[in-house]
């Protein structure tokens, strides 16, 4: 009898391994679930563990029981960061370095890149996305459900109204179009419900269904929120939590952070009630720095969303790993958004070498507490190769000029340096929360208002700046003249990245994408997916 049972259990184990290669199924040890939360435009000073005025208790408790990534770096705007997250490549290697994808722009993240959910699926994961996509929707091949996600509930573009989910078309006129989708078409039932509430409810349903229907598989839930991007909108009961905030933009914005935090609370509760929490890795990161022209804040860091200053690129982030050996940590090692793919692939039982020559590094040993320091020694902030783009793309929130940034950790014996070449972007000052404003991002015009903060400095476009980010995280003292040798060697590094860059994948917006051609709904099917 016992030998028969032995044979059966061996057979089951082998069968399991054959079905889910790479997963540790032995003794019922299942690969961890992954919930990856992205906040939109949340700045360094916009979250409770960096700023006690902000009310975000659910995120705070995860962060303080997890590992706070105090040097968590991303790209300065949305689609560049999300493409780096999904592919593990710097955006200069995916063509997404220059701009967000505009709503009627006939491009998407190139289809020859394999995305995070596709990689995790090969390890046996089941992947779902709830929230913002913004990596292209003009051709069906660009949609999340054709890039590894079993389901998608959310919106293809960005910047829409939080309740009506409407956004005006950019080319061809007509009334605003609707953008809240279920898989490949509109979900009109979302009309009227505040975005973070919707996202919380969808996430809860996916967690419940997963636990009921496919508990044998690990879950990857990608959860990119609309909060706290402009327009500044939130139910009153959230902004009322900030009775002492006299700056109206900041008050609404702060309420929007709390609304998102509430939805995170819903997700955590759901994971716990389904018994998944203890085997779930929860990641949190913003996609770029705060937009000080829409209530956000990066103080004391310098600059804004859309700039290569620290305020544009160093953002709140943490990971919560219940089974980590070493919890409640706050690490200063460099972490870059490209690192998530190899790190989570490793966490899921895969070998990151299988991911090819990506730019991301496997930082699992840092996160899980096996090591105090990370493996990343340096990273490329970004290269914006287009001095001045004609047409629609000139609206990108990246300033003119050749903008290069490159940071290192102990790369050179003499210290911890960041090199910037060109114009790092505006606003470039140190903007305290009290100076928050709400300038509707009505294309182009906001640049006229930069003087609200400080006079625009007149950089020569190839000016080089060097900062010791360790001693001077606020980028106040340019050391480029003190260390010509370091400047020279960092410029040589940049030149190598420059040489490996692929051209920006950007095109003028087209009338064929106007939602009014599709009954007022932002709809796929009006461009060719690239590369063919
Ligand atoms: C994390 O550590 C840095 C110093 O390395 C400190 O400035 C910061 O306040 C810490 N953050 C938290 C939430 O403890
Ligand atoms: C950490 O989690 C425990 C329960 O899991 C909770 O009681 C505690 O308040 C959390 N710690 C923090 C700092 O949030
Ligand atoms: C959303 O609801 C409003 C109010 O009921 C209605 O007027 C509008 O047509 C709806 N929008 C869509 C896209 O269905
Ligand atoms: C607002 O300020 C008053 C007076 O200083 C203080 O008593 C109250 O606790 C503050 N409220 C909040 C929510 O911080
Ligand atoms: C700039 O800001 C001022 C005051 O906030 C406002 O009156 C003006 O219309 C703005 N200008 C543009 C071009 O947005
Ligand atoms: C950079 O800052 C760190 C921390 O203060 C310091 O140890 C190092 O000597 C500095 N490097 C230079 C060249 O100033
Ligand atoms: C989507 O892209 C593919 C590949 O470029 C192309 O063959 C197809 O026609 C496109 N679909 C539409 C609706 O244009
Ligand atoms: C993907 O396609 C783009 C555009 O053709 C090309 O530049 C890039 O090198 C390709 N990348 C990969 C990883 O295949």
XYZ file of C-alpha atoms and ligand atoms in Angstrom:
644
model
C 0.000 0.000 0.000
C 2.569 2.540 1.095
C 4.648 2.032 -2.056
C 1.563 2.688 -4.186
C 0.906 5.957 -2.406
C 4.563 6.833 -2.779
C 4.356 6.249 -6.504
C 1.241 8.363 -6.789
C 2.722 11.262 -4.909
C 5.888 11.165 -7.024
C 3.761 11.144 -10.143
C 1.705 14.093 -8.908
C 4.840 16.053 -8.111
C 6.330 15.401 -11.530
C 3.055 16.261 -13.205
C 2.910 19.499 -11.251
C 6.436 20.422 -12.204
C 5.767 19.636 -15.829
C 2.717 21.861 -15.823
C 4.371 24.719 -13.980
C 8.086 24.545 -14.658
C 10.109 26.629 -12.255
C 7.568 26.689 -9.467
C 8.382 25.198 -6.113
C 5.355 22.925 -5.709
C 7.094 20.406 -3.483
C 5.369 20.058 -0.073
C 2.596 22.356 -1.157
C 5.012 25.303 -1.218
C 3.423 27.595 -3.777
C 5.065 30.531 -5.496
C 3.989 33.797 -3.843
C 1.139 35.901 -5.147
C 2.163 39.364 -6.308
C 0.076 42.522 -5.987
C 1.836 45.413 -7.714
C 0.337 48.797 -6.795
C 1.277 51.880 -8.821
C 0.245 55.389 -7.805
C 0.052 58.028 -10.526
C 2.037 61.251 -9.954
C 2.568 60.643 -6.240
C 5.559 62.733 -5.157
C 8.210 62.076 -2.527
C 6.409 64.312 0.008
C 2.923 62.965 -0.754
C 2.869 59.887 1.469
C 2.624 59.433 5.232
C 6.033 57.869 5.897
C 7.732 60.898 4.347
C 5.139 63.461 5.412
C 3.038 62.882 8.570
C 0.396 65.352 7.368
C -0.782 62.821 4.769
C -3.312 60.223 5.929
C -2.479 56.845 4.381
C -2.674 54.305 7.225
C -3.051 51.169 5.098
C -0.034 51.884 2.936
C 1.866 53.120 5.977
C 1.401 49.915 7.894
C 2.464 47.813 4.888
C 5.491 50.058 4.343
C 6.620 50.019 7.971
C 6.117 46.248 8.228
C 7.907 45.799 4.936
C 10.973 47.321 3.318
C 10.831 51.018 2.479
C 12.874 51.764 -0.622
C 14.186 55.183 0.248
C 16.033 55.509 -3.070
C 13.376 54.180 -5.422
C 13.919 55.557 -8.938
C 11.576 55.742 -11.895
C 11.358 57.666 -15.151
C 10.058 61.246 -14.996
C 6.730 60.552 -16.737
C 4.099 57.881 -17.068
C 4.484 55.695 -20.180
C 8.304 55.654 -19.925
C 8.099 54.277 -16.362
C 5.346 51.782 -17.135
C 7.193 50.452 -20.175
C 10.372 50.057 -18.088
C 8.387 48.253 -15.394
C 6.736 45.882 -17.857
C 9.845 45.074 -19.945
C 12.794 45.423 -17.566
C 14.475 47.691 -20.125
C 15.392 51.368 -19.796
C 13.012 53.374 -21.937
C 15.866 54.320 -24.274
C 15.832 50.638 -25.244
C 12.076 50.423 -25.886
C 11.545 53.702 -27.759
C 9.458 55.106 -24.908
C 11.996 57.637 -23.604
C 10.500 60.845 -24.927
C 6.837 61.099 -24.206
C 3.674 59.669 -22.805
C 1.408 58.017 -25.381
C -1.175 60.648 -26.297
C -4.784 59.567 -26.652
C -4.919 59.731 -30.451
C -1.297 58.853 -31.097
C -1.020 55.766 -33.336
C 1.680 53.983 -31.325
C 2.013 51.461 -28.507
C 4.752 49.662 -26.614
C 6.421 47.592 -29.366
C 4.940 44.107 -29.551
C 8.349 42.416 -29.774
C 8.861 43.029 -26.050
C 7.678 40.321 -23.669
C 5.918 41.882 -20.705
C 6.001 41.073 -16.993
C 2.682 39.128 -16.957
C 3.791 37.030 -19.944
C 7.018 36.151 -18.149
C 5.207 35.359 -14.889
C 2.634 33.274 -16.764
C 5.431 30.974 -17.940
C 6.057 30.276 -14.227
C 2.414 29.293 -13.750
C 0.977 32.646 -12.645
C -2.434 33.920 -13.564
C -2.242 37.647 -14.293
C -4.915 40.328 -14.080
C -4.727 44.115 -14.486
C -6.999 46.663 -12.839
C -6.525 50.386 -13.479
C -4.398 52.462 -15.826
C -2.754 50.982 -18.925
C -1.241 53.835 -20.962
C 1.038 51.610 -23.049
C -1.002 51.832 -26.240
C -4.471 50.762 -27.329
C -4.786 51.839 -30.991
C -4.300 48.251 -32.193
C -5.767 45.182 -30.443
C -2.266 43.720 -30.109
C -1.318 46.494 -27.690
C -4.113 45.762 -25.233
C -3.361 44.289 -21.799
C -5.437 41.196 -22.583
C -3.149 40.491 -25.544
C -0.016 41.057 -23.491
C -0.350 38.500 -20.750
C -3.286 39.687 -18.653
C -6.237 37.333 -18.432
C -8.507 40.264 -17.651
C -8.352 44.044 -17.703
C -10.668 46.432 -15.905
C -9.569 50.007 -16.255
C -8.679 52.718 -18.689
C -6.439 52.762 -21.741
C -5.186 56.369 -21.581
C -5.104 58.844 -18.670
C -6.125 62.245 -17.270
C -9.835 61.613 -17.557
C -12.566 62.711 -15.152
C -12.572 60.499 -12.029
C -16.355 59.980 -12.099
C -17.541 60.230 -15.707
C -14.316 58.686 -17.144
C -14.481 61.221 -19.972
C -11.557 62.897 -21.667
C -11.754 65.400 -24.539
C -10.379 64.234 -27.886
C -7.146 65.882 -29.032
C -7.585 65.930 -32.815
C -10.814 66.262 -34.759
C -12.944 67.873 -32.062
C -16.285 66.742 -30.707
C -17.445 65.951 -27.179
C -15.278 64.095 -24.648
C -14.875 60.345 -25.036
C -15.395 57.598 -22.445
C -12.539 55.448 -21.225
C -13.333 52.758 -18.695
C -12.988 49.339 -20.216
C -13.559 45.680 -19.475
C -10.988 43.671 -21.453
C -11.267 45.127 -24.990
C -14.442 47.204 -24.871
C -16.269 49.748 -22.715
C -17.702 49.074 -19.278
C -20.468 51.653 -19.072
C -21.429 50.502 -15.597
C -18.392 52.399 -14.287
C -19.988 55.694 -15.309
C -20.459 57.874 -12.219
C -18.314 55.881 -9.779
C -15.112 57.411 -8.420
C -12.024 55.764 -9.884
C -10.293 54.427 -6.754
C -13.588 52.940 -5.534
C -13.997 51.105 -8.845
C -10.434 49.881 -8.792
C -10.797 48.600 -5.222
C -14.031 46.748 -6.073
C -12.562 45.134 -9.192
C -9.437 44.082 -7.309
C -11.543 42.571 -4.537
C -13.559 40.556 -7.067
C -10.441 39.266 -8.811
C -8.895 38.172 -5.522
C -12.124 36.416 -4.497
C -12.606 34.692 -7.858
C -8.973 33.641 -7.948
C -9.187 32.083 -4.481
C -12.366 30.223 -5.456
C -11.543 29.174 -8.996
C -7.766 28.833 -9.367
C -6.254 28.590 -5.880
C -3.574 26.224 -7.188
C -2.053 29.005 -9.251
C -0.185 32.027 -7.927
C -1.883 35.343 -8.694
C -0.239 38.380 -10.258
C -2.482 41.404 -9.793
C -1.243 44.602 -11.434
C -2.989 47.519 -9.739
C -2.133 50.915 -11.229
C -4.374 53.608 -9.698
C -5.607 56.808 -11.333
C -5.028 58.659 -8.053
C -3.451 61.134 -7.628
C -3.093 62.452 -11.175
C -4.957 65.616 -12.178
C -7.841 66.533 -12.466
C -8.081 67.188 -8.728
C -11.304 65.422 -7.725
C -12.279 63.466 -4.654
C -15.438 62.790 -2.614
C -15.764 65.462 0.105
C -15.442 63.014 2.963
C -11.803 62.483 1.971
C -10.781 66.137 1.582
C -12.677 66.908 4.821
C -10.089 64.802 6.654
C -7.735 67.757 6.140
C -9.624 70.608 7.856
C -6.438 72.538 8.604
C -5.115 72.513 5.056
C -5.741 76.024 3.782
C -4.295 75.426 0.323
C -7.298 74.143 -1.643
C -5.282 72.252 -4.264
C -3.276 70.527 -1.573
C -6.386 69.721 0.424
C -8.125 67.987 -2.476
C -4.916 66.271 -3.485
C -4.326 64.983 0.061
C -7.859 63.573 0.081
C -7.069 61.779 -3.171
C -4.117 60.043 -1.515
C -6.396 58.916 1.311
C -9.003 57.662 -1.168
C -6.370 55.495 -2.814
C -5.189 54.289 0.581
C -8.745 53.248 1.422
C -8.876 51.120 -1.731
C -5.551 49.551 -0.730
C -7.212 48.737 2.601
C -9.989 46.970 0.689
C -7.404 44.918 -1.188
C -5.510 43.952 1.975
C -8.727 42.950 3.719
C -9.705 40.837 0.745
C -6.309 39.109 0.605
C -6.602 38.345 4.312
C -10.162 37.048 4.167
C -9.276 34.764 1.254
C -6.248 33.444 3.131
C -3.822 34.768 0.535
C -2.143 37.590 2.457
C 0.645 35.581 4.119
C 1.868 34.343 0.739
C 1.490 37.637 -1.117
C 4.220 40.094 -2.032
C 2.793 43.615 -2.139
C 4.797 46.190 -4.067
C 4.075 49.898 -4.095
C 5.629 52.612 -6.245
C 4.713 55.890 -7.838
C 5.238 56.186 -11.596
C 7.007 59.556 -11.416
C 7.425 62.540 -9.161
C 4.668 64.845 -7.977
C 3.069 67.425 -10.234
C 3.337 70.613 -8.176
C 1.027 72.338 -10.641
C -1.711 69.871 -9.614
C -1.383 69.691 -5.855
C 1.536 67.231 -5.703
C 4.767 67.752 -3.831
C 8.371 66.549 -3.790
C 9.828 68.768 -1.076
C 12.635 68.851 -0.037
C 13.652 67.292 -3.323
C 14.212 69.555 -6.277
C 12.002 69.746 -9.346
C 8.786 68.231 -10.588
C 7.220 65.425 -12.554
C 8.657 65.546 -16.056
C 12.107 66.643 -14.882
C 15.271 64.659 -14.277
C 15.784 66.354 -10.939
C 15.364 64.031 -7.957
C 11.824 65.349 -7.450
C 10.829 63.928 -10.830
C 12.501 60.561 -10.448
C 12.895 59.567 -6.775
C 9.518 58.463 -5.494
C 7.823 56.621 -2.619
C 8.133 52.866 -2.850
C 8.133 49.764 -0.660
C 7.730 46.041 -0.743
C 5.840 44.003 1.836
C 6.912 40.358 2.031
C 5.264 38.498 4.924
C 7.762 35.640 4.730
C 10.842 37.887 4.567
C 13.587 37.146 7.103
C 14.154 40.773 7.860
C 11.155 43.084 8.001
C 10.464 46.656 9.090
C 13.412 48.026 7.164
C 14.231 51.263 5.395
C 16.986 50.730 2.848
C 19.037 53.327 1.034
C 20.338 51.029 -1.710
C 19.507 52.105 -5.236
C 16.400 50.506 -6.668
C 15.303 51.159 -10.253
C 11.902 50.421 -11.782
C 13.532 48.027 -14.281
C 14.592 45.843 -11.331
C 11.066 44.668 -10.552
C 10.794 42.253 -13.471
C 13.903 40.145 -12.711
C 13.322 40.459 -8.948
C 9.727 39.248 -9.089
C 10.551 36.608 -11.700
C 13.087 35.249 -9.233
C 10.540 35.458 -6.406
C 8.182 33.390 -8.556
C 10.772 30.638 -8.887
C 12.267 31.662 -12.239
C 15.861 32.235 -13.238
C 16.284 35.917 -14.223
C 18.927 34.932 -16.791
C 16.054 33.603 -18.876
C 14.852 37.196 -19.329
C 17.613 38.098 -21.767
C 19.811 41.203 -21.791
C 17.441 43.465 -19.863
C 18.618 46.503 -17.895
C 16.924 45.482 -14.646
C 18.815 43.651 -11.902
C 17.616 40.877 -9.629
C 17.354 42.514 -6.188
C 15.477 39.684 -4.470
C 18.234 39.091 -1.903
C 17.951 42.718 -0.789
C 14.168 42.685 -0.582
C 13.756 39.360 1.166
C 16.377 40.285 3.739
C 19.225 37.971 2.731
C 21.439 40.990 2.096
C 21.615 44.478 3.581
C 22.759 46.122 0.377
C 21.406 45.902 -3.142
C 23.366 44.903 -6.212
C 22.654 48.050 -8.220
C 25.632 50.385 -8.501
C 24.386 52.796 -11.167
C 21.481 53.609 -13.415
C 20.476 55.780 -16.315
C 17.838 58.377 -15.375
C 16.837 58.857 -19.010
C 17.999 60.296 -22.290
C 15.661 62.633 -24.109
C 17.154 62.808 -27.573
C 14.790 65.231 -29.216
C 15.687 68.887 -28.753
C 12.319 70.116 -29.892
C 9.639 67.875 -31.268
C 7.283 69.376 -33.777
C 3.572 68.835 -33.494
C 1.558 67.100 -30.870
C 4.416 65.481 -29.022
C 5.868 68.839 -28.092
C 3.293 68.767 -25.344
C 5.196 66.072 -23.538
C 6.005 67.081 -20.021
C 9.705 66.962 -20.787
C 11.437 70.208 -21.494
C 13.407 71.043 -24.604
C 17.046 70.235 -24.883
C 19.218 67.199 -24.694
C 18.523 65.888 -21.266
C 20.774 63.245 -19.894
C 20.946 62.008 -16.392
C 23.075 59.318 -14.953
C 23.474 58.335 -11.346
C 25.870 56.080 -9.584
C 26.358 54.516 -6.221
C 29.997 54.139 -5.307
C 30.734 53.744 -8.966
C 33.726 55.957 -8.516
C 35.906 55.733 -5.463
C 35.371 59.428 -4.727
C 31.665 59.372 -4.011
C 28.051 59.106 -5.031
C 27.352 61.186 -8.074
C 24.616 62.185 -10.435
C 25.445 63.751 -13.744
C 22.962 65.853 -15.682
C 23.610 67.080 -19.163
C 21.324 69.625 -20.820
C 18.145 71.058 -19.358
C 16.824 68.827 -16.560
C 13.365 70.380 -16.842
C 11.021 72.905 -15.241
C 9.892 73.690 -12.609
C 13.361 73.187 -11.202
C 12.999 74.750 -7.766
C 12.289 73.510 -4.258
C 8.559 73.934 -3.946
C 6.967 73.629 -0.488
C 3.431 72.180 -0.138
C 2.016 75.633 0.677
C 2.870 76.675 -2.882
C 0.652 73.979 -4.399
C -1.603 75.151 -7.195
C -4.123 73.573 -9.515
C -3.441 74.625 -13.048
C -5.554 72.558 -15.440
C -3.116 70.862 -17.760
C -4.739 72.384 -20.765
C -1.876 71.681 -23.077
C 1.037 74.068 -23.489
C -0.359 76.845 -21.347
C 0.998 75.560 -18.063
C 4.521 76.328 -19.138
C 3.558 79.978 -19.155
C 2.866 79.696 -15.471
C 6.221 78.360 -14.399
C 7.245 81.788 -13.234
C 4.734 81.206 -10.466
C 7.465 79.241 -8.750
C 10.676 80.937 -9.725
C 12.385 82.524 -12.662
C 13.240 79.942 -15.327
C 17.013 79.548 -15.299
C 18.662 80.017 -18.623
C 20.767 76.894 -19.083
C 22.971 76.400 -22.060
C 21.507 73.275 -23.567
C 24.538 71.125 -23.077
C 25.405 72.363 -19.660
C 26.775 69.644 -17.444
C 25.946 69.432 -13.758
C 27.287 67.051 -11.178
C 25.808 66.451 -7.738
C 26.905 64.355 -4.811
C 23.470 62.879 -4.176
C 24.559 61.309 -0.890
C 25.632 64.543 0.751
C 23.372 66.768 -1.357
C 20.119 64.946 -2.198
C 18.489 68.322 -2.854
C 20.869 69.060 -5.745
C 21.976 72.450 -4.509
C 25.720 72.379 -5.175
C 26.980 71.738 -8.700
C 30.362 70.026 -8.409
C 31.104 69.645 -12.107
C 33.960 72.153 -12.000
C 35.547 70.468 -8.990
C 35.634 66.996 -10.556
C 36.369 67.183 -14.293
C 37.688 63.610 -14.222
C 34.413 62.255 -12.856
C 32.424 64.309 -15.347
C 34.501 62.910 -18.156
C 34.073 59.282 -17.153
C 30.334 59.680 -16.535
C 29.916 61.385 -19.898
C 31.667 58.433 -21.479
C 29.117 56.134 -19.826
C 26.301 58.292 -21.132
C 27.745 58.174 -24.629
C 27.576 54.388 -24.498
C 23.901 54.521 -23.539
C 23.358 57.077 -26.260
C 24.849 54.673 -28.796
C 22.627 51.798 -27.635
C 19.415 53.833 -27.756
C 16.632 53.072 -30.234
C 14.740 56.046 -31.736
C 11.711 57.396 -29.857
C 8.554 55.618 -30.972
C 6.371 58.705 -31.347
C 4.002 59.955 -34.037
C 1.635 62.901 -34.478
C -1.884 62.279 -33.224
C -4.500 61.346 -35.829
C -8.200 62.043 -36.318
C -8.884 58.347 -36.930
C -8.460 57.731 -33.191
C -11.133 60.268 -32.239
C -13.612 58.591 -29.847
C -16.501 60.213 -31.710
C -15.831 57.810 -34.578
C -16.719 55.053 -32.090
C -19.912 56.287 -30.384
C -17.975 58.482 -27.971
C -15.805 55.639 -26.649
C -12.007 55.454 -26.798
C -11.709 52.305 -28.910
C -8.877 50.225 -30.448
C -8.561 49.372 -34.131
C -7.157 52.430 -35.903
C -3.432 51.750 -36.250
C -1.003 49.046 -37.228
C 0.861 47.345 -34.417
C 4.643 47.691 -34.665
C 6.922 46.004 -35.387
C 5.007 43.874 -37.878
C 14.624 56.174 5.998
O 16.005 56.458 6.223
C 16.393 57.761 5.869
C 17.884 57.897 6.124
O 18.577 56.903 5.498
C 15.651 58.764 6.690
O 15.997 60.062 6.259
C 14.162 58.565 6.490
O 13.443 59.430 7.343
C 13.785 57.134 6.820
N 12.383 56.919 6.520
C 11.560 56.328 7.372
C 10.137 56.207 6.980
O 11.940 55.892 8.417
C 2.554 45.225 11.381
O 1.601 44.214 11.271
C 0.993 43.854 12.496
C 0.054 42.696 12.285
O 0.411 41.949 11.158
C 0.229 45.021 13.038
O -0.350 44.683 14.274
C 1.161 46.176 13.211
O 0.435 47.317 13.586
C 1.899 46.471 11.941
N 2.924 47.440 12.188
C 2.881 48.647 11.672
C 4.029 49.530 11.996
O 2.014 49.006 10.934
C -23.063 58.555 -17.930
O -24.151 58.854 -17.106
C -24.724 60.128 -17.394
C -25.781 60.422 -16.336
O -26.621 59.340 -16.184
C -25.304 60.113 -18.793
O -25.836 61.358 -19.104
C -24.166 59.795 -19.762
O -24.668 59.655 -21.069
C -23.468 58.511 -19.383
N -22.284 58.341 -20.218
C -22.067 57.280 -20.975
C -20.794 57.258 -21.744
O -22.853 56.371 -21.042
C -6.410 71.193 13.250
O -5.880 72.204 14.078
C -6.459 72.247 15.366
C -5.947 73.481 16.071
O -4.555 73.524 16.039
C -6.114 70.957 16.101
O -6.704 70.949 17.374
C -6.652 69.783 15.299
O -6.228 68.572 15.896
C -6.145 69.828 13.878
N -6.825 68.799 13.087
C -6.202 67.908 12.354
C -7.049 66.917 11.634
O -4.987 67.899 12.205
C -1.415 81.406 -15.114
O -1.855 81.483 -13.760
C -2.664 82.612 -13.491
C -2.923 82.681 -11.987
O -2.951 81.416 -11.412
C -3.937 82.547 -14.316
O -4.760 83.656 -14.090
C -3.554 82.501 -15.797
O -4.690 82.315 -16.583
C -2.567 81.361 -16.065
N -2.099 81.464 -17.441
C -2.060 80.451 -18.256
C -1.543 80.712 -19.615
O -2.401 79.333 -17.906
C 29.951 62.652 -1.292
O 29.174 62.595 -0.114
C 29.527 61.560 0.785
C 28.552 61.605 1.951
O 28.597 62.845 2.566
C 30.977 61.732 1.234
O 31.323 60.608 2.031
C 31.871 61.823 0.028
O 33.199 62.096 0.442
C 31.406 62.891 -0.931
N 32.262 62.895 -2.096
C 32.866 64.020 -2.534
C 33.838 63.861 -3.634
O 32.597 65.116 -2.068
C -3.159 45.723 -36.076
O -1.792 45.567 -36.398
C -1.540 44.468 -37.261
C -0.035 44.328 -37.391
O 0.553 45.532 -37.809
C -2.235 44.693 -38.585
O -2.040 43.581 -39.416
C -3.733 44.884 -38.338
O -4.370 45.201 -39.525
C -3.949 46.009 -37.335
N -5.372 46.098 -37.004
C -6.121 47.112 -37.391
C -7.568 47.044 -37.001
O -5.662 48.059 -38.022
C 11.746 45.720 -31.095
O 11.381 46.417 -32.246
C 11.935 47.717 -32.319
C 11.304 48.427 -33.530
O 11.469 47.679 -34.662
C 13.452 47.607 -32.409
O 14.031 48.884 -32.484
C 13.949 46.894 -31.153
O 15.328 46.693 -31.232
C 13.266 45.557 -30.975
N 13.628 45.051 -29.651
C 13.628 43.763 -29.336
C 14.016 43.414 -27.945
O 13.332 42.902 -30.123
